Tab-separated table of C-alpha atoms in Angstrom:
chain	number	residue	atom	x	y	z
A	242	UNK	CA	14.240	11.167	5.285
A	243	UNK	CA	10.851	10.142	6.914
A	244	UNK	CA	8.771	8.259	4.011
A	245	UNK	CA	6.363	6.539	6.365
A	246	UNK	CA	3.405	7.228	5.207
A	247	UNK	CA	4.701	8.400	1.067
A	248	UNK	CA	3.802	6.860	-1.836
A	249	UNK	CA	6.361	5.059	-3.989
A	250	UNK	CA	5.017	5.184	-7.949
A	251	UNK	CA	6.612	3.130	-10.321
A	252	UNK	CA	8.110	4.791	-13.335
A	253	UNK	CA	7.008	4.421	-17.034
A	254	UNK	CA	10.258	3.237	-17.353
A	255	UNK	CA	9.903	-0.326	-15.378
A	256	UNK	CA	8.232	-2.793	-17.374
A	257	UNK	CA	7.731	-6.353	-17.762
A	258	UNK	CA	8.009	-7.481	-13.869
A	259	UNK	CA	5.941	-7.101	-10.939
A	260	UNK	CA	6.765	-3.567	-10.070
A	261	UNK	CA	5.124	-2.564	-13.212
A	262	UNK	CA	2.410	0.293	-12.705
A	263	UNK	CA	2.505	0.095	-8.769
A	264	UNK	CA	1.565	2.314	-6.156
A	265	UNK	CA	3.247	1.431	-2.703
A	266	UNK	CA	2.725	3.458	0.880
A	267	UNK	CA	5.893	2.861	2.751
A	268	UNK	CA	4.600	1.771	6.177
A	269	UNK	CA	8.043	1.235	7.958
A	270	UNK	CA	11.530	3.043	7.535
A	271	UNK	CA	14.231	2.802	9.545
A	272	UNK	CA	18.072	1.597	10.286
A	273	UNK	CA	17.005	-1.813	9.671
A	274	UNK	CA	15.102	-1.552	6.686
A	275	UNK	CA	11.932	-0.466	5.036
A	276	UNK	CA	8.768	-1.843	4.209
A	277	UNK	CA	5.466	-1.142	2.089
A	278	UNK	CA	2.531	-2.422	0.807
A	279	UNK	CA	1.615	-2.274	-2.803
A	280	UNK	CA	-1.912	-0.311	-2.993
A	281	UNK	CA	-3.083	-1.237	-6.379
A	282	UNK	CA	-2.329	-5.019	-7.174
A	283	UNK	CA	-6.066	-6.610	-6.856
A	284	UNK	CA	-6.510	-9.991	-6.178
A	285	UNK	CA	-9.172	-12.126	-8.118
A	286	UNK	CA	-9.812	-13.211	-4.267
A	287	UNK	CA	-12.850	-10.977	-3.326
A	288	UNK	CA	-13.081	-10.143	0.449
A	289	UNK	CA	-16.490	-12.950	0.614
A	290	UNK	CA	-14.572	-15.423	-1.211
A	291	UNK	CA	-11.554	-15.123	1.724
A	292	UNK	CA	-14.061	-15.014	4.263
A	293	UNK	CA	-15.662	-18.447	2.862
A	294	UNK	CA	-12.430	-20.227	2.902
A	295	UNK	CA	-11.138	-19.074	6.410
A	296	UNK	CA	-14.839	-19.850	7.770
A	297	UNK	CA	-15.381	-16.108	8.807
A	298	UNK	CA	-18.418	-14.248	7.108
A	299	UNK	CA	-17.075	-11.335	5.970
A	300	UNK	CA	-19.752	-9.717	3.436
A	301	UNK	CA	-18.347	-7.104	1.932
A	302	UNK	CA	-17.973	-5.989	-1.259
A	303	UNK	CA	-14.134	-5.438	-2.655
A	304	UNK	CA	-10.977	-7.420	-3.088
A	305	UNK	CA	-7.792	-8.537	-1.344
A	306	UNK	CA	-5.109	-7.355	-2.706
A	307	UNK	CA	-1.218	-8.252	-3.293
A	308	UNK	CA	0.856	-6.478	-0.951
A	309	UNK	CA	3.718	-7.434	-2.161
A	310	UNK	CA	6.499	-10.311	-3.192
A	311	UNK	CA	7.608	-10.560	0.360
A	312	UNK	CA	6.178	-12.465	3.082
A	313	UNK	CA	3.233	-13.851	1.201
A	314	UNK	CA	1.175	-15.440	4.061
A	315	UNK	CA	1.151	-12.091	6.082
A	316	UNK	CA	-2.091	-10.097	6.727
A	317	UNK	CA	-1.671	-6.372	6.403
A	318	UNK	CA	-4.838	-3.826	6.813
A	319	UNK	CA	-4.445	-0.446	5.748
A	320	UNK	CA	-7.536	1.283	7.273
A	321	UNK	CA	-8.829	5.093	7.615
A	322	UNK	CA	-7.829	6.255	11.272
A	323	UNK	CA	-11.253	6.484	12.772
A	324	UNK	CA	-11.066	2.290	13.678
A	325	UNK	CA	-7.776	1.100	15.917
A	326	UNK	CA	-6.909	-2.351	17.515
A	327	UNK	CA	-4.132	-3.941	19.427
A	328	UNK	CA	-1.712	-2.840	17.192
A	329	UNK	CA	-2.342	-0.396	15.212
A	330	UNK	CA	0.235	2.504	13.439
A	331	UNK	CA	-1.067	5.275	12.527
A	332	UNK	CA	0.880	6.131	9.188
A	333	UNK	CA	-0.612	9.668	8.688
A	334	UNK	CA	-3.306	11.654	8.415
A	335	UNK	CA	-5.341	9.644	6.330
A	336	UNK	CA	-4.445	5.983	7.193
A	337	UNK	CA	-3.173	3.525	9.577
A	338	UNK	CA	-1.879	0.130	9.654
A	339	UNK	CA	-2.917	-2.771	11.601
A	340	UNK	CA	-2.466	-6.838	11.354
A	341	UNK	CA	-3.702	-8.455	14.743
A	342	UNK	CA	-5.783	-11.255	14.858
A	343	UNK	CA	-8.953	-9.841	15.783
A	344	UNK	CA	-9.170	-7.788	12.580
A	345	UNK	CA	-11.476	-10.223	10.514
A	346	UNK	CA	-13.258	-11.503	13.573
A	347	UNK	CA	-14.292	-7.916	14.184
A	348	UNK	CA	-15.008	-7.201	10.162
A	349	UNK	CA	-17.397	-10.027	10.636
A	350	UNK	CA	-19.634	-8.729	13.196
A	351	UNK	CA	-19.695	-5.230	11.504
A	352	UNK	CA	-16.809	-3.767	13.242
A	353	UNK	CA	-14.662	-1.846	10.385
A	354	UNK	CA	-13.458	1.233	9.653
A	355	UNK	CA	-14.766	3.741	6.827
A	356	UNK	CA	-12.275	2.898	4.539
A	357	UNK	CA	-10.141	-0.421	4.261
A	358	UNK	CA	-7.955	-3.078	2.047
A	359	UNK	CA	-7.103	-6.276	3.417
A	360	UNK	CA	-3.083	-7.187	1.730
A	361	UNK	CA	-1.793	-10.397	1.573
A	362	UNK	CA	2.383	-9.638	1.325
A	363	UNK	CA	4.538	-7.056	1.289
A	364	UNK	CA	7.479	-5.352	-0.279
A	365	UNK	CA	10.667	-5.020	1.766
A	366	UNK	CA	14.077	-3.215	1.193
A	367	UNK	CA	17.528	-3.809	2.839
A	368	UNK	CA	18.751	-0.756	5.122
A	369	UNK	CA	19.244	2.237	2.766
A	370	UNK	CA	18.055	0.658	-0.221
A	371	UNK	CA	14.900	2.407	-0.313
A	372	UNK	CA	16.653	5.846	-0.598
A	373	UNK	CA	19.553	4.128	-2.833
A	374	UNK	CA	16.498	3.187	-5.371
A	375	UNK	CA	14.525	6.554	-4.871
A	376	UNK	CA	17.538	8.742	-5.479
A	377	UNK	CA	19.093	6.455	-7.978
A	378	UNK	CA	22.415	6.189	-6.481
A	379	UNK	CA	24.784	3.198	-7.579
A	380	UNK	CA	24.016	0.338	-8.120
A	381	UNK	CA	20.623	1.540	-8.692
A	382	UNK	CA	20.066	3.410	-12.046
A	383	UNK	CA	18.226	7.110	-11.797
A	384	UNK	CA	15.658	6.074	-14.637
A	385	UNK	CA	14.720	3.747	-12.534
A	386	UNK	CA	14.254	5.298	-9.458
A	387	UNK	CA	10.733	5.471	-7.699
A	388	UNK	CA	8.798	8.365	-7.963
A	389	UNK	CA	7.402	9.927	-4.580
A	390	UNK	CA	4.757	11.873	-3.454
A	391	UNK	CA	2.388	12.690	-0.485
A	392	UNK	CA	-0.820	10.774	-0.365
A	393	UNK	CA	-4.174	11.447	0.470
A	394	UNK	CA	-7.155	9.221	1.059
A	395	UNK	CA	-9.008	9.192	-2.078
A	396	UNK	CA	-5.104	8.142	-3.597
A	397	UNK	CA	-5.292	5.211	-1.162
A	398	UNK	CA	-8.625	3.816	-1.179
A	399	UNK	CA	-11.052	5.196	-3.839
A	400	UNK	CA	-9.089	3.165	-6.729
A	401	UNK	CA	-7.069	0.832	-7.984
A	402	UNK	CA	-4.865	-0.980	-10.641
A	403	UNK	CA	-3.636	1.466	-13.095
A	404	UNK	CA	-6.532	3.999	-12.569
A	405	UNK	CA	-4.719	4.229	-8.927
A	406	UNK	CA	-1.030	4.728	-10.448
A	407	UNK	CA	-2.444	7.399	-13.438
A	408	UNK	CA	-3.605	9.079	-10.374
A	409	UNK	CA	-0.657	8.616	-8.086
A	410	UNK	CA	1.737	9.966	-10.681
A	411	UNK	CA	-0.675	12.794	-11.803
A	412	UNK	CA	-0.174	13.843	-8.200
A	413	UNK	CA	3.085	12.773	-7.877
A	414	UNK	CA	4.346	15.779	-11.167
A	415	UNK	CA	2.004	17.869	-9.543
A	416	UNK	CA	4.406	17.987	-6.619
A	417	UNK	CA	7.052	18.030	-8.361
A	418	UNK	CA	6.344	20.667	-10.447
A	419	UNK	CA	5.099	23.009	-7.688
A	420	UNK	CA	8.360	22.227	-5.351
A	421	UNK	CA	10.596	23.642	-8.161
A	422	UNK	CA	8.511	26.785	-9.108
C-alpha cells in the first residue's frame, strides 16, 4: 500500500493526547518504517519571530508548525511543486518535501514557492505499524484506527487546526462513501 503522499485524520474517537484532531501527510513509507508530518498543529512561533531568533529575515506572514513528537529539532518544508532544491521529494501532485539548508536562506531573499509550511518534528512509525494502526489489526484497536484519504492542495495549505481536520474528514467520508457505492 503506497500512502506517500495520503492523509492520516485522526478519529473522533482519540482524545485527550497529542494525536487529537490531527491531519498528517505521510511523506515516507517503506520496509523500514514510515514517516509524516502533522499539517495542522500551529505553533505560537510565527515564521518572523523564527526568522528573528535564527538571524535570517524571513517576513512572511504565517506560522511554524509542529510536525510532530519525533525528532523535534528537525526542519521539514512541505511546499507546492513549482519551487525544488537539493533535496527535494515530490510527494504528489500537489506538494513536495524538502529540508536542506538553503531553504530559509533562499525564503529570505524572496525565493519561495506559492504555497509553504515550515515543521519543526515529525511523526514516525515502526515497519508495518502504520498499516497495523490504519487497518486496526492487533494490538491496535479498529476504533482507533486512522482515517485516510487523498489530499489536495487547498486540504494542505489553505487551513489549519481543527478547521483543517473538519475538512480533512469531510473529504475523507466523502471517499469513503463514494468507494462503496
Amino acid at each position: 500500500m503506497n500512502l506517500i503522499g495520503t492523509l492520516l485524520i485522526a478519529p473522533p474517537a482519540i482524545k485527550g493526547n497529542f494525536w487529537y484532531k490531527t491531519v498528517l501527510m505521510v511523506t515516507e513509507n517503506g520496509q523500514h518504517g514510515s514517516i509524516g508530518v502533522v499539517l495542522n498543529k500551529r505553533s505560537t512561533h510565527t515564521v518572523r519571530d523564527f526568522g528573528t531568533q535564527i538571524g535570517i529575515e524571513l517576513d512572511y506572514p504565517g506560522y511554524i508548525y509542529q510536525g510532530g513528537p519525533v525528532n523535534l529539532k528537525s526542519l521539514s518544508f512541505l511546499h507546492s511543486n513549482d519551487w525544488t532544491c537539493k533535496n527535494t521529494r515530490i510527494l504528489n501532485q500537489y506538494c513536495s518535501l524538502s529540508s536542506a539548508e538553503d531553504i530559509l536562506p533562499r525564503l529570505s531573499i524572496g525565493d519561495c514557492p506559492s504555497k509553504w509550511r515550515i515543521f519543526f518534528g515529525m511523526a514516525g512509525w515502526a515497519p508495518g505499524q502504520l498499516i497495523g494502526e490504519i487497518k486496526g489489526n492487533p494490538p491496535w484497536n479498529h476504533n482507533n484506527s486512522w482515517c485516510t484519504a487523498s489530499s489536495n492542495s487547498n486540504l494542505i495549505f489553505e487551513s489549519d487546526n481543527k478547521d483543517q481536520w473538519v475538512a480533512a474528514l469531510n473529504h475523507s467520508a466523502t471517499e469513503f462513501a463514494q468507494n462503496i457505492l
